[in-house]
CSV table of C-alpha atoms in Angstrom, one decimal:
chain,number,residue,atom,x,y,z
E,16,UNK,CA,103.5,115.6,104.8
E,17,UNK,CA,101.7,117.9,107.1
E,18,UNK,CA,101.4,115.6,109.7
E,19,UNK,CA,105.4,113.8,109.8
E,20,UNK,CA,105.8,114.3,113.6
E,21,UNK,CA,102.7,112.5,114.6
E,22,UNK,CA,104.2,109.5,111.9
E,23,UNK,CA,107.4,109.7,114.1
E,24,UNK,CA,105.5,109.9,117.0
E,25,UNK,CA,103.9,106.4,115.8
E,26,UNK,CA,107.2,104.8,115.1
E,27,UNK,CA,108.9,106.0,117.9
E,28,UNK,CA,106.2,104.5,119.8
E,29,UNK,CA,107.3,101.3,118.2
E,30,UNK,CA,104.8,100.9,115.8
E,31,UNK,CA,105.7,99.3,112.4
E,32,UNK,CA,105.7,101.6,109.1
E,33,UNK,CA,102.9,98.4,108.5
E,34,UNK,CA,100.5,99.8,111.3
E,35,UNK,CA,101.7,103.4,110.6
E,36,UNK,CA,100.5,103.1,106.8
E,37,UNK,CA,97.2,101.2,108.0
E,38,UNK,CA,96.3,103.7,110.3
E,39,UNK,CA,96.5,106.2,107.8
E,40,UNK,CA,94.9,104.2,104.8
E,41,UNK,CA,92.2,103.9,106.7
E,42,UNK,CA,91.7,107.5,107.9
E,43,UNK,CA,92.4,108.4,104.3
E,44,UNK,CA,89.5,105.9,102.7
E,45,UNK,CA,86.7,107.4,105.7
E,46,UNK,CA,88.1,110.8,104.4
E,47,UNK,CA,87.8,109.7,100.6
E,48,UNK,CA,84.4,108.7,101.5
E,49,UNK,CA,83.1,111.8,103.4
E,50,UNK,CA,84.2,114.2,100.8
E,51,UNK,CA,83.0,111.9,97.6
E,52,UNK,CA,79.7,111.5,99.8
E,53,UNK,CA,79.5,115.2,99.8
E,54,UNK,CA,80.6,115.6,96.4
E,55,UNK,CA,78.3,113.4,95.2
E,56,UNK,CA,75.5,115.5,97.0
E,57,UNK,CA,76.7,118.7,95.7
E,58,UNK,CA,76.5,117.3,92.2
E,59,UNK,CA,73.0,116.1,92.4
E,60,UNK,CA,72.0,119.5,93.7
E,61,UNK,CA,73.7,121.4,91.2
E,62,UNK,CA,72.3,119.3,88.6
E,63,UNK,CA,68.8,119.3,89.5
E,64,UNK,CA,69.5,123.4,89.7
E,65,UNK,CA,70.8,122.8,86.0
E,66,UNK,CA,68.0,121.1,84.9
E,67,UNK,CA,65.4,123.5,87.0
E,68,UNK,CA,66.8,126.5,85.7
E,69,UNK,CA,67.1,124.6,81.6
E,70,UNK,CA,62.8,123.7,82.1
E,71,UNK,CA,61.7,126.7,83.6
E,72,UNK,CA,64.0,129.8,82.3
E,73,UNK,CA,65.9,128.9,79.7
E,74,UNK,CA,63.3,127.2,78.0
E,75,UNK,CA,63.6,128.5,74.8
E,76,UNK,CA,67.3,127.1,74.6
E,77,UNK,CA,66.7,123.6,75.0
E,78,UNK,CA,63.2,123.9,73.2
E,79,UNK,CA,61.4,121.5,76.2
E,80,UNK,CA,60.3,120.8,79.6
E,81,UNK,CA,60.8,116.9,79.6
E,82,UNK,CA,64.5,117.0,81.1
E,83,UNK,CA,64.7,114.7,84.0
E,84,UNK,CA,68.0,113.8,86.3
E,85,UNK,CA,68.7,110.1,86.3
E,86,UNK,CA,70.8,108.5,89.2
E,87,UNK,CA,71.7,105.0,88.7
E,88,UNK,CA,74.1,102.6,91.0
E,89,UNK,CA,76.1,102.3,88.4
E,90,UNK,CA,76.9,106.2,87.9
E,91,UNK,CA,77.5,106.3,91.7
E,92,UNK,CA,79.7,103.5,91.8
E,93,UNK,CA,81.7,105.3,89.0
E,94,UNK,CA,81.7,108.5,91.3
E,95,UNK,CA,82.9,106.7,94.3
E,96,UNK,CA,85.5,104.4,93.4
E,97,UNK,CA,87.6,106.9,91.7
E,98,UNK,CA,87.1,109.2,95.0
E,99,UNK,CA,88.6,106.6,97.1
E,100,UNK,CA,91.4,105.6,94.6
E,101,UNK,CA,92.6,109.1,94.6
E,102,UNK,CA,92.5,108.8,98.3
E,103,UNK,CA,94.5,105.6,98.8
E,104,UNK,CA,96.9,106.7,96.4
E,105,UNK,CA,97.9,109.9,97.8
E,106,UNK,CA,98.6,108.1,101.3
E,107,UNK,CA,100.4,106.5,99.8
E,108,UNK,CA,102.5,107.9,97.5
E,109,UNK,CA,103.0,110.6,100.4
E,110,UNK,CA,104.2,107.5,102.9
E,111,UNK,CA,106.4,106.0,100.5
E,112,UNK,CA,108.7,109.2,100.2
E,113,UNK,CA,109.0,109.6,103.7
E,114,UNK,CA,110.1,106.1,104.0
E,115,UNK,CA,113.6,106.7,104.2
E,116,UNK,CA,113.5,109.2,106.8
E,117,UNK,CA,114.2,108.0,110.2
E,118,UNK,CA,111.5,108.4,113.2
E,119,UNK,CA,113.9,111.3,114.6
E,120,UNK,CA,114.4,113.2,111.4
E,121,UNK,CA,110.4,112.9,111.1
E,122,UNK,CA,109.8,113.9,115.1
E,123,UNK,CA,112.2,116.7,113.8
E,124,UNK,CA,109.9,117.9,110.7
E,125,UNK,CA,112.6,116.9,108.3
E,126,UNK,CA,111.3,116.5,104.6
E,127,UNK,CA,112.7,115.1,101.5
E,128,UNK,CA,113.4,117.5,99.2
E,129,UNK,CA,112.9,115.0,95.8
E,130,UNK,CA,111.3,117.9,93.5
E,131,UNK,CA,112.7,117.1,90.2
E,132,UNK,CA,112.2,113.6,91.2
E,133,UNK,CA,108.3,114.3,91.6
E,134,UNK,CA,108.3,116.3,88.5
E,135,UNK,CA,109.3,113.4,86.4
E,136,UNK,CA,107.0,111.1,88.0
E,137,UNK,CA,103.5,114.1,87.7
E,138,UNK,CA,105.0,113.8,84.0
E,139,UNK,CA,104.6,110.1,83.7
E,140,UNK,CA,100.9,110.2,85.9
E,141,UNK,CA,99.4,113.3,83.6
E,142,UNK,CA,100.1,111.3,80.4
E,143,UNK,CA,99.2,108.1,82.1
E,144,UNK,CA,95.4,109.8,83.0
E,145,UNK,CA,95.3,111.2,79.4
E,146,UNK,CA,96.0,108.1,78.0
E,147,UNK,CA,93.4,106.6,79.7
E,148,UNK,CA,90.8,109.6,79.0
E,149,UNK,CA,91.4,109.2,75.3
E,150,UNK,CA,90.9,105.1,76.0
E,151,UNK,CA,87.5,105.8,77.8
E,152,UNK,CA,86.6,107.9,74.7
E,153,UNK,CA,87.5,105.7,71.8
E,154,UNK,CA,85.5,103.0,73.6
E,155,UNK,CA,82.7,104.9,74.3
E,156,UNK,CA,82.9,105.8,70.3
E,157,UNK,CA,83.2,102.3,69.4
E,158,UNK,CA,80.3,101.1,71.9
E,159,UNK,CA,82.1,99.0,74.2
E,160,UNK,CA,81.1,101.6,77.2
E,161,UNK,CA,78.0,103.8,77.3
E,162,UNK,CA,78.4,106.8,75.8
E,163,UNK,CA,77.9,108.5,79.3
E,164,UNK,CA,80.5,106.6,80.9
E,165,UNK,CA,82.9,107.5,78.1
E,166,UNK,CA,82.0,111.4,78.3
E,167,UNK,CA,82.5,111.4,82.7
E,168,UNK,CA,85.4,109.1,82.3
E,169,UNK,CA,87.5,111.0,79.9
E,170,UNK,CA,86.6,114.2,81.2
E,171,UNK,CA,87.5,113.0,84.7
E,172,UNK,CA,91.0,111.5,83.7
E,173,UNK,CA,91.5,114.5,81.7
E,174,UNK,CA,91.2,116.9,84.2
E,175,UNK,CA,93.5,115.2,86.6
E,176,UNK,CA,95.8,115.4,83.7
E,177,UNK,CA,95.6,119.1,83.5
E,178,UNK,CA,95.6,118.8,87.5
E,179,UNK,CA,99.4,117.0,87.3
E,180,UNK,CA,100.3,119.7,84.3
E,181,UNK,CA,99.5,122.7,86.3
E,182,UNK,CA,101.1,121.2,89.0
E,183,UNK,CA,104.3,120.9,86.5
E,184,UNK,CA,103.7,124.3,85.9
E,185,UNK,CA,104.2,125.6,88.7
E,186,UNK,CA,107.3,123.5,90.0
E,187,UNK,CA,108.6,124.8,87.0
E,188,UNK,CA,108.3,128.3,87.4
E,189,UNK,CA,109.8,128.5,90.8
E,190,UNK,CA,110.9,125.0,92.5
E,191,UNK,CA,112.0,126.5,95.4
E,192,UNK,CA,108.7,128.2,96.6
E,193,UNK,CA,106.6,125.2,95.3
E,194,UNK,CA,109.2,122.7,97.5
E,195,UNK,CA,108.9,124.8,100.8
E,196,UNK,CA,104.7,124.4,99.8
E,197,UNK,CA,104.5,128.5,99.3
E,198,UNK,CA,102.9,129.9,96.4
E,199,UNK,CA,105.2,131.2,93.6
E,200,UNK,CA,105.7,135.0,93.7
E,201,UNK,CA,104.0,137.2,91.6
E,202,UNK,CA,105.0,140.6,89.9
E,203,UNK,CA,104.5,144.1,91.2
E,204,UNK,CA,101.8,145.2,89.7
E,205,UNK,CA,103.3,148.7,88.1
């Protein structure tokens, strides 16, 4: 949405919404990719500080030194795909609102103001990742996924659950500020 002069731009230019939404799939999967790249990177180092810090100085809390960090294909496949995912969807939810907007009103700046309409459908994605969560976790329970997989997975959906909720939250407490993208006001403090 921060960008809906350059989409005019593109379709006054005469590009199709087609080529529009390509070009910015694609920008948003190398995106996706750099930042679950780095992510990942960041998460191996914190962990290896985690496991440092668990063998050497808080020794006496785990009660041993044989803690090792395993990477497998597998666990980077799971870190990556659902880095990308979130990526293509939010292209694409963000082009589908602006669909009905007109290349001028877009060259203009003008945004669809579809708040409560948002709202319901945060509603429907936080339950629909919580859902999921508590899936991943009653098949890890009952085998059919590795116990690992289970754990990541529900904690992942379940935080983008709480993610949409907060976001709920805050449209909520003061739709007008969250629809112009400013921060809701807080009290004096007395």
């Amino acid at each position: 949405e921060q960008r809906l002069r350059e989409i005019g731009l593109y379709l006054a230019l005469g590009y199709t919404r087609r080529d529009v939404r390509r070009i910015f799939v694609r920008e948003g999967l190398v995106l996706g990719l750099a930042g679950t790249l780095v992510g990942c990177v960041g998460a191996w180092l914190y962990a290896s500080g985690l496991l440092y810090g668990l063998r050497h100085w808080w020794n006496d809390a785990v009660g041993t030194q044989a803690l090792e960090l395993h990477l497998s294909p597998a666990a980077l496949r799971g870190a990556i795909f659902p880095g990308l995912l979130v990526s293509l969807l939010v292209v694409l939810i963000t082009l589908r609102r602006l669909r009905g907007l007109s290349p001028w009103d877009l060259l203009a700046g003008r945004q669809i103001d579809d708040l409560p309409h948002t709202a319901v459908r945060l509603r429907w994605l936080a339950i629909g990742f919580l859902a999921v969560g508590f899936a991943l976790a009653g098949a890890a329970a009952a085998g059919r996924i590795a116990p690992e997989g289970g754990f990541f997975g529900a904690g992942f959906e379940t935080a983008f659950s709480v993610t949409f909720s907060a976001s709920l939250s805050a449209a909520a407490s003061d739709p007008d500020a969250v629809a112009a993208g400013a921060a809701p006001p807080r009290p004096p403090i007395t």
